[in-house]
Amino acid sequence: MTTFDESERLKWAGRGGAYSGSFAKLCAHPVPQLLDAAEVGPGTRMLDVGTGPGTVAAAGCARGATVSAVDAEPTMVELAVQSAPAADVRVATLPELPFADAEFDAIVANFVLNHVGRPKVALAELRRVVKPDGWIAFTV
């Protein structure tokens, strides 16, 4: 973990509720286009990285995808479990995801790569867990 990563973890620690009541609403606007870019639909195995309060995970479930979602902040994970009860939601951090190689058809990350200290390493990890013909879509 880099110094930047440590700083981000401290900055967001325990702030899931505050984020959900503020920035989350703004960050939700590109979600339909993000899911379109990743071709998320019925039967898609989708990973939502940095799920926050679960907005993208819930939208993926609503499209009929089988959704896994991760976030580094436990209070975000608690909110995501409520928002997307059909999703497999866990605490996990980039660049070390608890998934097998080529496990997902699509990976989405809504305003996440700007919160990691080594974005190239994080992107390599996303490439590891997406299928060779899968999609990775993110917003920054």
Short mmCIF file of N, CA, C and O in Angstrom, two decimals:
data_model
loop_
_atom_site.label_atom_id
_atom_site.label_comp_id
_atom_site.label_asym_id
_atom_site.label_seq_id
_atom_site.Cartn_x
_atom_site.Cartn_y
_atom_site.Cartn_z
N MET A 1 0.85 -1.17 0.00
CA MET A 1 0.00 0.00 0.00
C MET A 1 0.90 1.24 0.00
O MET A 1 1.86 1.32 0.75
N THR A 2 0.56 2.18 -0.83
CA THR A 2 1.32 3.41 -0.93
C THR A 2 0.87 4.42 0.14
O THR A 2 -0.19 4.24 0.76
N THR A 3 1.64 5.46 0.32
CA THR A 3 1.26 6.54 1.23
C THR A 3 -0.06 7.16 0.78
O THR A 3 -0.92 7.50 1.60
N PHE A 4 -0.23 7.30 -0.53
CA PHE A 4 -1.49 7.83 -1.07
C PHE A 4 -2.66 6.94 -0.68
O PHE A 4 -3.71 7.42 -0.26
N ASP A 5 -2.49 5.61 -0.83
CA ASP A 5 -3.55 4.67 -0.45
C ASP A 5 -3.89 4.80 1.04
O ASP A 5 -5.07 4.83 1.41
N GLU A 6 -2.89 4.90 1.88
CA GLU A 6 -3.12 5.06 3.31
C GLU A 6 -3.91 6.33 3.59
O GLU A 6 -4.84 6.33 4.40
N SER A 7 -3.54 7.40 2.92
CA SER A 7 -4.24 8.67 3.08
C SER A 7 -5.70 8.55 2.67
O SER A 7 -6.61 9.06 3.35
N GLU A 8 -5.96 7.89 1.54
CA GLU A 8 -7.34 7.69 1.08
C GLU A 8 -8.14 6.87 2.08
O GLU A 8 -9.30 7.18 2.36
N ARG A 9 -7.54 5.81 2.63
CA ARG A 9 -8.26 4.96 3.60
C ARG A 9 -8.64 5.79 4.83
O ARG A 9 -9.76 5.69 5.33
N LEU A 10 -7.70 6.62 5.31
CA LEU A 10 -7.98 7.45 6.47
C LEU A 10 -9.05 8.50 6.18
O LEU A 10 -9.93 8.75 6.99
N LYS A 11 -8.98 9.08 5.00
CA LYS A 11 -9.92 10.13 4.62
C LYS A 11 -11.36 9.60 4.57
O LYS A 11 -12.29 10.30 4.95
N TRP A 12 -11.54 8.36 4.11
CA TRP A 12 -12.88 7.80 3.93
C TRP A 12 -13.34 6.94 5.11
O TRP A 12 -14.51 6.52 5.14
N ALA A 13 -12.47 6.68 6.06
CA ALA A 13 -12.81 5.79 7.18
C ALA A 13 -14.07 6.27 7.91
O ALA A 13 -14.15 7.41 8.35
N GLY A 14 -15.07 5.41 7.95
CA GLY A 14 -16.30 5.70 8.67
C GLY A 14 -17.21 6.72 8.00
O GLY A 14 -18.18 7.17 8.59
N ARG A 15 -16.93 7.07 6.75
CA ARG A 15 -17.68 8.14 6.11
C ARG A 15 -18.67 7.68 5.04
O ARG A 15 -19.09 8.46 4.20
N GLY A 16 -19.06 6.42 5.10
CA GLY A 16 -20.02 5.90 4.13
C GLY A 16 -21.32 6.68 4.11
O GLY A 16 -21.82 7.04 3.05
N GLY A 17 -21.86 6.96 5.27
CA GLY A 17 -23.12 7.69 5.35
C GLY A 17 -23.01 9.10 4.80
O GLY A 17 -23.89 9.57 4.08
N ALA A 18 -21.92 9.79 5.13
CA ALA A 18 -21.73 11.15 4.64
C ALA A 18 -21.59 11.16 3.12
O ALA A 18 -22.17 12.01 2.44
N TYR A 19 -20.84 10.20 2.58
CA TYR A 19 -20.69 10.11 1.12
C TYR A 19 -22.04 9.81 0.46
O TYR A 19 -22.41 10.43 -0.53
N SER A 20 -22.77 8.87 1.05
CA SER A 20 -24.06 8.48 0.48
C SER A 20 -25.04 9.65 0.41
O SER A 20 -25.82 9.75 -0.53
N GLY A 21 -24.96 10.55 1.38
CA GLY A 21 -25.86 11.69 1.41
C GLY A 21 -25.38 12.90 0.63
O GLY A 21 -26.04 13.93 0.62
N SER A 22 -24.22 12.78 -0.03
CA SER A 22 -23.68 13.94 -0.74
C SER A 22 -23.17 13.54 -2.12
O SER A 22 -23.93 13.47 -3.07
N PHE A 23 -21.88 13.27 -2.24
CA PHE A 23 -21.25 13.00 -3.54
C PHE A 23 -21.85 11.82 -4.28
O PHE A 23 -21.81 11.78 -5.51
N ALA A 24 -22.39 10.84 -3.56
CA ALA A 24 -22.93 9.65 -4.23
C ALA A 24 -24.01 10.01 -5.23
O ALA A 24 -24.10 9.39 -6.30
N LYS A 25 -24.80 11.01 -4.91
CA LYS A 25 -25.88 11.42 -5.83
C LYS A 25 -25.30 11.99 -7.11
O LYS A 25 -25.78 11.71 -8.21
N LEU A 26 -24.26 12.79 -7.00
CA LEU A 26 -23.59 13.35 -8.17
C LEU A 26 -22.91 12.25 -8.99
O LEU A 26 -23.02 12.21 -10.21
N CYS A 27 -22.24 11.33 -8.30
CA CYS A 27 -21.51 10.26 -8.98
C CYS A 27 -22.43 9.23 -9.64
O CYS A 27 -21.98 8.43 -10.45
N ALA A 28 -23.71 9.25 -9.31
CA ALA A 28 -24.65 8.30 -9.90
C ALA A 28 -25.04 8.65 -11.33
O ALA A 28 -25.50 7.78 -12.07
N HIS A 29 -24.86 9.88 -11.73
CA HIS A 29 -25.33 10.30 -13.05
C HIS A 29 -24.76 9.49 -14.23
O HIS A 29 -25.51 9.18 -15.14
N PRO A 30 -23.48 9.12 -14.24
CA PRO A 30 -22.98 8.38 -15.41
C PRO A 30 -23.20 6.86 -15.34
O PRO A 30 -22.76 6.14 -16.23
N VAL A 31 -23.89 6.38 -14.31
CA VAL A 31 -24.02 4.93 -14.14
C VAL A 31 -24.66 4.23 -15.34
O VAL A 31 -24.12 3.21 -15.81
N PRO A 32 -25.76 4.70 -15.92
CA PRO A 32 -26.32 3.99 -17.08
C PRO A 32 -25.33 3.90 -18.25
O PRO A 32 -25.19 2.84 -18.87
N GLN A 33 -24.61 4.98 -18.51
CA GLN A 33 -23.63 4.96 -19.60
C GLN A 33 -22.44 4.06 -19.27
O GLN A 33 -21.90 3.40 -20.16
N LEU A 34 -22.06 4.01 -18.01
CA LEU A 34 -20.97 3.13 -17.58
C LEU A 34 -21.35 1.67 -17.81
O LEU A 34 -20.57 0.90 -18.38
N LEU A 35 -22.56 1.31 -17.42
CA LEU A 35 -23.01 -0.07 -17.64
C LEU A 35 -23.19 -0.38 -19.12
O LEU A 35 -22.90 -1.49 -19.56
N ASP A 36 -23.65 0.60 -19.89
CA ASP A 36 -23.75 0.41 -21.35
C ASP A 36 -22.37 0.16 -21.95
O ASP A 36 -22.21 -0.72 -22.80
N ALA A 37 -21.38 0.94 -21.53
CA ALA A 37 -20.02 0.80 -22.07
C ALA A 37 -19.45 -0.58 -21.79
O ALA A 37 -18.69 -1.11 -22.60
N ALA A 38 -19.82 -1.16 -20.65
CA ALA A 38 -19.33 -2.50 -20.29
C ALA A 38 -20.25 -3.61 -20.79
O ALA A 38 -20.02 -4.78 -20.51
N GLU A 39 -21.27 -3.23 -21.54
CA GLU A 39 -22.24 -4.18 -22.09
C GLU A 39 -22.86 -5.07 -21.03
O GLU A 39 -23.01 -6.28 -21.19
N VAL A 40 -23.26 -4.46 -19.91
CA VAL A 40 -23.87 -5.19 -18.80
C VAL A 40 -25.35 -5.40 -19.09
O VAL A 40 -26.09 -4.46 -19.37
N GLY A 41 -25.76 -6.67 -19.04
CA GLY A 41 -27.14 -7.04 -19.27
C GLY A 41 -27.44 -8.36 -18.61
O GLY A 41 -26.64 -8.86 -17.80
N PRO A 42 -28.56 -8.97 -18.94
CA PRO A 42 -28.95 -10.25 -18.32
C PRO A 42 -27.85 -11.29 -18.48
O PRO A 42 -27.31 -11.48 -19.57
N GLY A 43 -27.51 -11.93 -17.37
CA GLY A 43 -26.53 -13.01 -17.38
C GLY A 43 -25.08 -12.57 -17.32
O GLY A 43 -24.19 -13.41 -17.16
N THR A 44 -24.80 -11.29 -17.42
CA THR A 44 -23.42 -10.81 -17.34
C THR A 44 -22.89 -11.02 -15.93
O THR A 44 -23.56 -10.73 -14.95
N ARG A 45 -21.67 -11.55 -15.83
CA ARG A 45 -20.97 -11.62 -14.54
C ARG A 45 -20.21 -10.32 -14.40
O ARG A 45 -19.23 -10.09 -15.10
N MET A 46 -20.67 -9.44 -13.51
CA MET A 46 -20.13 -8.09 -13.38
C MET A 46 -19.47 -7.88 -12.03
O MET A 46 -19.97 -8.32 -11.00
N LEU A 47 -18.33 -7.19 -12.05
CA LEU A 47 -17.66 -6.77 -10.83
C LEU A 47 -17.70 -5.25 -10.76
O LEU A 47 -17.28 -4.57 -11.70
N ASP A 48 -18.20 -4.73 -9.65
CA ASP A 48 -18.22 -3.30 -9.37
C ASP A 48 -17.12 -3.02 -8.35
O ASP A 48 -17.23 -3.42 -7.19
N VAL A 49 -16.06 -2.38 -8.80
CA VAL A 49 -14.91 -2.10 -7.94
C VAL A 49 -15.07 -0.71 -7.33
O VAL A 49 -15.34 0.26 -8.04
N GLY A 50 -14.91 -0.61 -6.02
CA GLY A 50 -15.13 0.66 -5.34
C GLY A 50 -16.60 1.01 -5.32
O GLY A 50 -17.00 2.12 -5.65
N THR A 51 -17.41 0.07 -4.92
CA THR A 51 -18.86 0.19 -5.04
C THR A 51 -19.46 1.33 -4.24
O THR A 51 -20.56 1.77 -4.55
N GLY A 52 -18.77 1.83 -3.22
CA GLY A 52 -19.37 2.88 -2.40
C GLY A 52 -20.67 2.39 -1.82
O GLY A 52 -20.76 1.25 -1.33
N PRO A 53 -21.74 3.17 -1.91
CA PRO A 53 -23.01 2.74 -1.33
C PRO A 53 -23.79 1.76 -2.20
O PRO A 53 -24.94 1.46 -1.91
N GLY A 54 -23.19 1.26 -3.26
CA GLY A 54 -23.81 0.20 -4.06
C GLY A 54 -24.67 0.66 -5.21
O GLY A 54 -25.43 -0.13 -5.78
N THR A 55 -24.56 1.90 -5.61
CA THR A 55 -25.38 2.43 -6.70
C THR A 55 -25.19 1.65 -7.99
O THR A 55 -26.17 1.26 -8.63
N VAL A 56 -23.94 1.43 -8.37
CA VAL A 56 -23.66 0.72 -9.62
C VAL A 56 -24.03 -0.76 -9.48
O VAL A 56 -24.59 -1.35 -10.39
N ALA A 57 -23.73 -1.34 -8.33
CA ALA A 57 -24.07 -2.75 -8.10
C ALA A 57 -25.58 -2.96 -8.22
O ALA A 57 -26.03 -3.91 -8.88
N ALA A 58 -26.36 -2.08 -7.61
CA ALA A 58 -27.83 -2.19 -7.69
C ALA A 58 -28.31 -2.04 -9.12
O ALA A 58 -29.21 -2.77 -9.57
N ALA A 59 -27.72 -1.11 -9.86
CA ALA A 59 -28.11 -0.91 -11.26
C ALA A 59 -27.75 -2.14 -12.10
O ALA A 59 -28.51 -2.52 -12.99
N GLY A 60 -26.62 -2.76 -11.82
CA GLY A 60 -26.25 -3.98 -12.53
C GLY A 60 -27.23 -5.11 -12.24
O GLY A 60 -27.65 -5.84 -13.13
N CYS A 61 -27.60 -5.26 -10.97
CA CYS A 61 -28.60 -6.27 -10.60
C CYS A 61 -29.93 -6.01 -11.31
O CYS A 61 -30.57 -6.95 -11.79
N ALA A 62 -30.32 -4.75 -11.39
CA ALA A 62 -31.58 -4.39 -12.05
C ALA A 62 -31.56 -4.75 -13.53
O ALA A 62 -32.62 -4.99 -14.12
N ARG A 63 -30.38 -4.82 -14.12
CA ARG A 63 -30.25 -5.21 -15.53
C ARG A 63 -30.19 -6.72 -15.70
O ARG A 63 -30.06 -7.22 -16.82
N GLY A 64 -30.22 -7.47 -14.61
CA GLY A 64 -30.18 -8.92 -14.70
C GLY A 64 -28.79 -9.51 -14.63
O GLY A 64 -28.61 -10.71 -14.88
N ALA A 65 -27.79 -8.71 -14.28
CA ALA A 65 -26.42 -9.21 -14.15
C ALA A 65 -26.25 -9.95 -12.83
O ALA A 65 -26.97 -9.69 -11.86
N THR A 66 -25.28 -10.84 -12.79
CA THR A 66 -24.83 -11.46 -11.55
C THR A 66 -23.69 -10.59 -11.06
O THR A 66 -22.65 -10.50 -11.71
N VAL A 67 -23.89 -9.92 -9.93
CA VAL A 67 -23.00 -8.84 -9.51
C VAL A 67 -22.19 -9.21 -8.27
O VAL A 67 -22.74 -9.69 -7.27
N SER A 68 -20.90 -8.95 -8.36
CA SER A 68 -20.02 -8.92 -7.20
C SER A 68 -19.57 -7.47 -7.06
O SER A 68 -19.42 -6.77 -8.07
N ALA A 69 -19.35 -7.03 -5.83
CA ALA A 69 -18.94 -5.65 -5.60
C ALA A 69 -17.98 -5.61 -4.43
O ALA A 69 -18.12 -6.37 -3.47
N VAL A 70 -17.00 -4.72 -4.53
CA VAL A 70 -16.02 -4.56 -3.46
C VAL A 70 -15.80 -3.08 -3.16
O VAL A 70 -15.97 -2.23 -4.03
N ASP A 71 -15.41 -2.82 -1.93
CA ASP A 71 -14.98 -1.49 -1.53
C ASP A 71 -14.00 -1.66 -0.39
O ASP A 71 -14.09 -2.62 0.38
N ALA A 72 -13.08 -0.71 -0.27
CA ALA A 72 -12.08 -0.76 0.80
C ALA A 72 -12.65 -0.33 2.15
O ALA A 72 -12.10 -0.68 3.19
N GLU A 73 -13.74 0.45 2.12
CA GLU A 73 -14.30 1.02 3.35
C GLU A 73 -15.50 0.20 3.85
O GLU A 73 -16.52 0.11 3.16
N PRO A 74 -15.39 -0.39 5.05
CA PRO A 74 -16.48 -1.21 5.57
C PRO A 74 -17.83 -0.50 5.66
O PRO A 74 -18.87 -1.14 5.43
N THR A 75 -17.87 0.80 5.96
CA THR A 75 -19.17 1.47 6.03
C THR A 75 -19.81 1.59 4.65
O THR A 75 -21.04 1.61 4.54
N MET A 76 -19.00 1.67 3.61
CA MET A 76 -19.53 1.66 2.25
C MET A 76 -20.11 0.29 1.94
O MET A 76 -21.19 0.18 1.35
N VAL A 77 -19.40 -0.76 2.34
CA VAL A 77 -19.87 -2.13 2.09
C VAL A 77 -21.22 -2.36 2.79
O VAL A 77 -22.12 -2.95 2.20
N GLU A 78 -21.37 -1.86 4.01
CA GLU A 78 -22.65 -2.01 4.72
C GLU A 78 -23.78 -1.36 3.93
O GLU A 78 -24.87 -1.94 3.80
N LEU A 79 -23.54 -0.17 3.38
CA LEU A 79 -24.55 0.50 2.57
C LEU A 79 -24.83 -0.25 1.28
O LEU A 79 -25.98 -0.37 0.85
N ALA A 80 -23.79 -0.77 0.66
CA ALA A 80 -23.95 -1.49 -0.61
C ALA A 80 -24.74 -2.78 -0.42
O ALA A 80 -25.55 -3.14 -1.27
N VAL A 81 -24.55 -3.45 0.70
CA VAL A 81 -25.32 -4.66 0.99
C VAL A 81 -26.81 -4.32 1.06
O VAL A 81 -27.65 -5.07 0.57
N GLN A 82 -27.14 -3.17 1.61
CA GLN A 82 -28.55 -2.73 1.69
C GLN A 82 -29.08 -2.33 0.32
O GLN A 82 -30.22 -2.64 -0.03
N SER A 83 -28.25 -1.64 -0.47
CA SER A 83 -28.68 -1.16 -1.79
C SER A 83 -28.81 -2.28 -2.81
O SER A 83 -29.66 -2.21 -3.70
N ALA A 84 -27.94 -3.27 -2.70
CA ALA A 84 -27.90 -4.36 -3.69
C ALA A 84 -27.87 -5.70 -2.97
O ALA A 84 -26.86 -6.41 -2.98
N PRO A 85 -28.99 -6.09 -2.32
CA PRO A 85 -28.99 -7.33 -1.54
C PRO A 85 -28.74 -8.59 -2.36
O PRO A 85 -28.30 -9.60 -1.82
N ALA A 86 -28.97 -8.54 -3.67
CA ALA A 86 -28.72 -9.71 -4.51
C ALA A 86 -27.25 -9.85 -4.89
O ALA A 86 -26.84 -10.89 -5.39
N ALA A 87 -26.46 -8.82 -4.64
CA ALA A 87 -25.05 -8.85 -5.01
C ALA A 87 -24.19 -9.50 -3.93
O ALA A 87 -24.55 -9.49 -2.75
N ASP A 88 -23.06 -10.03 -4.34
CA ASP A 88 -22.02 -10.53 -3.43
C ASP A 88 -21.13 -9.32 -3.15
O ASP A 88 -20.34 -8.93 -4.00
N VAL A 89 -21.28 -8.71 -1.97
CA VAL A 89 -20.55 -7.49 -1.63
C VAL A 89 -19.55 -7.79 -0.52
O VAL A 89 -19.91 -8.39 0.48
N ARG A 90 -18.28 -7.36 -0.72
CA ARG A 90 -17.24 -7.63 0.25
C ARG A 90 -16.26 -6.47 0.38
O ARG A 90 -16.13 -5.67 -0.53
N VAL A 91 -15.53 -6.49 1.49
CA VAL A 91 -14.43 -5.55 1.66
C VAL A 91 -13.23 -6.10 0.91
O VAL A 91 -12.85 -7.26 1.11
N ALA A 92 -12.68 -5.30 0.02
CA ALA A 92 -11.46 -5.66 -0.71
C ALA A 92 -10.87 -4.39 -1.30
O ALA A 92 -11.59 -3.41 -1.51
N THR A 93 -9.58 -4.41 -1.56
CA THR A 93 -8.91 -3.23 -2.09
C THR A 93 -8.10 -3.56 -3.34
O THR A 93 -7.60 -4.67 -3.49
N LEU A 94 -8.03 -2.59 -4.20
CA LEU A 94 -7.11 -2.68 -5.33
C LEU A 94 -5.71 -2.41 -4.81
O LEU A 94 -5.54 -1.61 -3.91
N PRO A 95 -4.70 -3.08 -5.32
CA PRO A 95 -4.72 -3.93 -6.49
C PRO A 95 -4.76 -5.43 -6.18
O PRO A 95 -4.27 -6.23 -6.97
N GLU A 96 -5.36 -5.83 -5.07
CA GLU A 96 -5.39 -7.25 -4.72
C GLU A 96 -6.83 -7.70 -4.53
O GLU A 96 -7.37 -7.64 -3.43
N LEU A 97 -7.44 -8.14 -5.60
CA LEU A 97 -8.84 -8.57 -5.55
C LEU A 97 -8.94 -10.06 -5.26
O LEU A 97 -8.14 -10.85 -5.76
N PRO A 98 -9.94 -10.47 -4.48
CA PRO A 98 -10.09 -11.87 -4.08
C PRO A 98 -10.88 -12.71 -5.09
O PRO A 98 -11.81 -13.43 -4.73
N PHE A 99 -10.50 -12.60 -6.36
CA PHE A 99 -11.20 -13.32 -7.40
C PHE A 99 -10.22 -14.04 -8.31
O PHE A 99 -9.05 -13.65 -8.42
N ALA A 100 -10.73 -15.07 -8.98
CA ALA A 100 -9.91 -15.86 -9.89
C ALA A 100 -9.64 -15.10 -11.19
O ALA A 100 -10.37 -14.16 -11.54
N ASP A 101 -8.63 -15.53 -11.89
CA ASP A 101 -8.34 -14.98 -13.21
C ASP A 101 -9.55 -15.18 -14.12
O ASP A 101 -10.22 -16.22 -14.06
N ALA A 102 -9.85 -14.17 -14.94
CA ALA A 102 -10.89 -14.24 -15.97
C ALA A 102 -12.26 -14.64 -15.41
O ALA A 102 -13.04 -15.32 -16.06
N GLU A 103 -12.58 -14.17 -14.22
CA GLU A 103 -13.85 -14.53 -13.57
C GLU A 103 -15.04 -13.72 -14.06
O GLU A 103 -16.18 -14.18 -13.98
N PHE A 104 -14.81 -12.54 -14.60
CA PHE A 104 -15.92 -11.63 -14.92
C PHE A 104 -16.01 -11.30 -16.40
O PHE A 104 -15.00 -11.19 -17.09
N ASP A 105 -17.26 -11.09 -16.86
CA ASP A 105 -17.50 -10.63 -18.22
C ASP A 105 -17.29 -9.13 -18.33
O ASP A 105 -16.93 -8.61 -19.39
N ALA A 106 -17.58 -8.43 -17.23
CA ALA A 106 -17.50 -6.97 -17.23
C ALA A 106 -17.05 -6.48 -15.86
O ALA A 106 -17.47 -7.02 -14.83
N ILE A 107 -16.22 -5.45 -15.88
CA ILE A 107 -15.78 -4.79 -14.65
C ILE A 107 -16.06 -3.31 -14.82
O ILE A 107 -15.74 -2.72 -15.85
N VAL A 108 -16.67 -2.74 -13.78
CA VAL A 108 -16.94 -1.31 -13.79
C VAL A 108 -16.34 -0.69 -12.53
O VAL A 108 -16.29 -1.31 -11.47
N ALA A 109 -15.87 0.55 -12.69
CA ALA A 109 -15.29 1.28 -11.58
C ALA A 109 -15.69 2.75 -11.73
O ALA A 109 -15.17 3.44 -12.60
N ASN A 110 -16.64 3.18 -10.93
CA ASN A 110 -17.18 4.52 -11.03
C ASN A 110 -16.43 5.46 -10.08
O ASN A 110 -16.62 5.41 -8.88
N PHE A 111 -15.56 6.29 -10.62
CA PHE A 111 -14.75 7.25 -9.85
C PHE A 111 -13.92 6.52 -8.78
O PHE A 111 -13.99 6.86 -7.60
N VAL A 112 -13.12 5.56 -9.24
CA VAL A 112 -12.32 4.75 -8.32
C VAL A 112 -10.82 4.88 -8.59
O VAL A 112 -10.04 5.04 -7.65
N LEU A 113 -10.42 4.80 -9.85
CA LEU A 113 -8.98 4.80 -10.13
C LEU A 113 -8.28 6.06 -9.64
O LEU A 113 -7.09 6.03 -9.35
N ASN A 114 -9.01 7.15 -9.50
CA ASN A 114 -8.42 8.36 -8.96
C ASN A 114 -8.20 8.27 -7.44
O ASN A 114 -7.61 9.16 -6.85
N HIS A 115 -8.64 7.18 -6.82
CA HIS A 115 -8.46 7.00 -5.38
C HIS A 115 -7.43 5.93 -5.04
O HIS A 115 -7.32 5.53 -3.88
N VAL A 116 -6.68 5.45 -6.02
CA VAL A 116 -5.64 4.45 -5.76
C VAL A 116 -4.27 5.04 -6.06
O VAL A 116 -4.11 5.85 -6.97
N GLY A 117 -3.30 4.60 -5.29
CA GLY A 117 -1.95 5.14 -5.41
C GLY A 117 -1.19 4.67 -6.63
O GLY A 117 -0.30 5.38 -7.11
N ARG A 118 -1.53 3.50 -7.14
CA ARG A 118 -0.84 2.97 -8.32
C ARG A 118 -1.89 2.54 -9.35
O ARG A 118 -2.21 1.36 -9.48
N PRO A 119 -2.45 3.50 -10.09
CA PRO A 119 -3.54 3.17 -11.01
C PRO A 119 -3.15 2.17 -12.10
O PRO A 119 -3.98 1.35 -12.50
N LYS A 120 -1.91 2.18 -12.56
CA LYS A 120 -1.50 1.20 -13.58
C LYS A 120 -1.52 -0.21 -13.02
O LYS A 120 -1.94 -1.15 -13.70
N VAL A 121 -1.09 -0.37 -11.79
CA VAL A 121 -1.11 -1.68 -11.14
C VAL A 121 -2.57 -2.11 -10.89
O VAL A 121 -2.92 -3.27 -11.09
N ALA A 122 -3.40 -1.16 -10.50
CA ALA A 122 -4.82 -1.45 -10.29
C ALA A 122 -5.47 -1.90 -11.60
O ALA A 122 -6.24 -2.87 -11.62
N LEU A 123 -5.17 -1.21 -12.67
CA LEU A 123 -5.73 -1.58 -13.97
C LEU A 123 -5.25 -2.97 -14.40
O LEU A 123 -6.03 -3.76 -14.95
N ALA A 124 -4.01 -3.29 -14.13
CA ALA A 124 -3.50 -4.64 -14.44
C ALA A 124 -4.29 -5.70 -13.67
O ALA A 124 -4.58 -6.77 -14.20
N GLU A 125 -4.64 -5.39 -12.42
CA GLU A 125 -5.45 -6.34 -11.63
C GLU A 125 -6.84 -6.49 -12.21
O GLU A 125 -7.38 -7.60 -12.26
N LEU A 126 -7.43 -5.40 -12.67
CA LEU A 126 -8.74 -5.49 -13.32
C LEU A 126 -8.65 -6.35 -14.57
O LEU A 126 -9.53 -7.18 -14.84
N ARG A 127 -7.59 -6.18 -15.33
CA ARG A 127 -7.40 -7.00 -16.54
C ARG A 127 -7.23 -8.47 -16.19
O ARG A 127 -7.64 -9.33 -16.96
N ARG A 128 -6.64 -8.76 -15.03
CA ARG A 128 -6.45 -10.15 -14.61
C ARG A 128 -7.79 -10.84 -14.37
O ARG A 128 -7.97 -12.00 -14.73
N VAL A 129 -8.75 -10.15 -13.75
CA VAL A 129 -9.99 -10.81 -13.36
C VAL A 129 -11.10 -10.72 -14.40
O VAL A 129 -12.14 -11.34 -14.23
N VAL A 130 -10.88 -9.97 -15.50
CA VAL A 130 -11.86 -9.93 -16.57
C VAL A 130 -11.51 -10.99 -17.62
O VAL A 130 -10.33 -11.29 -17.84
N LYS A 131 -12.54 -11.55 -18.24
CA LYS A 131 -12.31 -12.53 -19.30
C LYS A 131 -11.59 -11.86 -20.48
O LYS A 131 -11.75 -10.65 -20.69
N PRO A 132 -10.86 -12.62 -21.27
CA PRO A 132 -10.12 -12.02 -22.40
C PRO A 132 -11.01 -11.23 -23.36
O PRO A 132 -10.56 -10.24 -23.93
N ASP A 133 -12.26 -11.63 -23.51
CA ASP A 133 -13.16 -10.90 -24.41
C ASP A 133 -14.13 -10.01 -23.62
O ASP A 133 -15.12 -9.53 -24.16
N GLY A 134 -13.81 -9.76 -22.35
CA GLY A 134 -14.68 -8.95 -21.49
C GLY A 134 -14.41 -7.47 -21.62
O GLY A 134 -13.57 -7.03 -22.40
N TRP A 135 -15.15 -6.71 -20.81
CA TRP A 135 -15.08 -5.25 -20.86
C TRP A 135 -14.69 -4.68 -19.51
O TRP A 135 -15.13 -5.18 -18.46
N ILE A 136 -13.90 -3.63 -19.53
CA ILE A 136 -13.60 -2.83 -18.33
C ILE A 136 -14.03 -1.41 -18.68
O ILE A 136 -13.60 -0.86 -19.70
N ALA A 137 -14.86 -0.83 -17.84
CA ALA A 137 -15.32 0.54 -18.05
C ALA A 137 -15.17 1.30 -16.74
O ALA A 137 -15.49 0.77 -15.67
N PHE A 138 -14.67 2.52 -16.83
CA PHE A 138 -14.52 3.31 -15.63
C PHE A 138 -14.72 4.79 -15.90
O PHE A 138 -14.60 5.24 -17.04
N THR A 139 -15.05 5.51 -14.85
CA THR A 139 -15.15 6.95 -14.91
C THR A 139 -14.06 7.52 -14.00
O THR A 139 -13.64 6.89 -13.02
N VAL A 140 -13.59 8.70 -14.34
CA VAL A 140 -12.59 9.39 -13.52
C VAL A 140 -13.00 10.85 -13.46
O VAL A 140 -13.28 11.45 -14.47
#
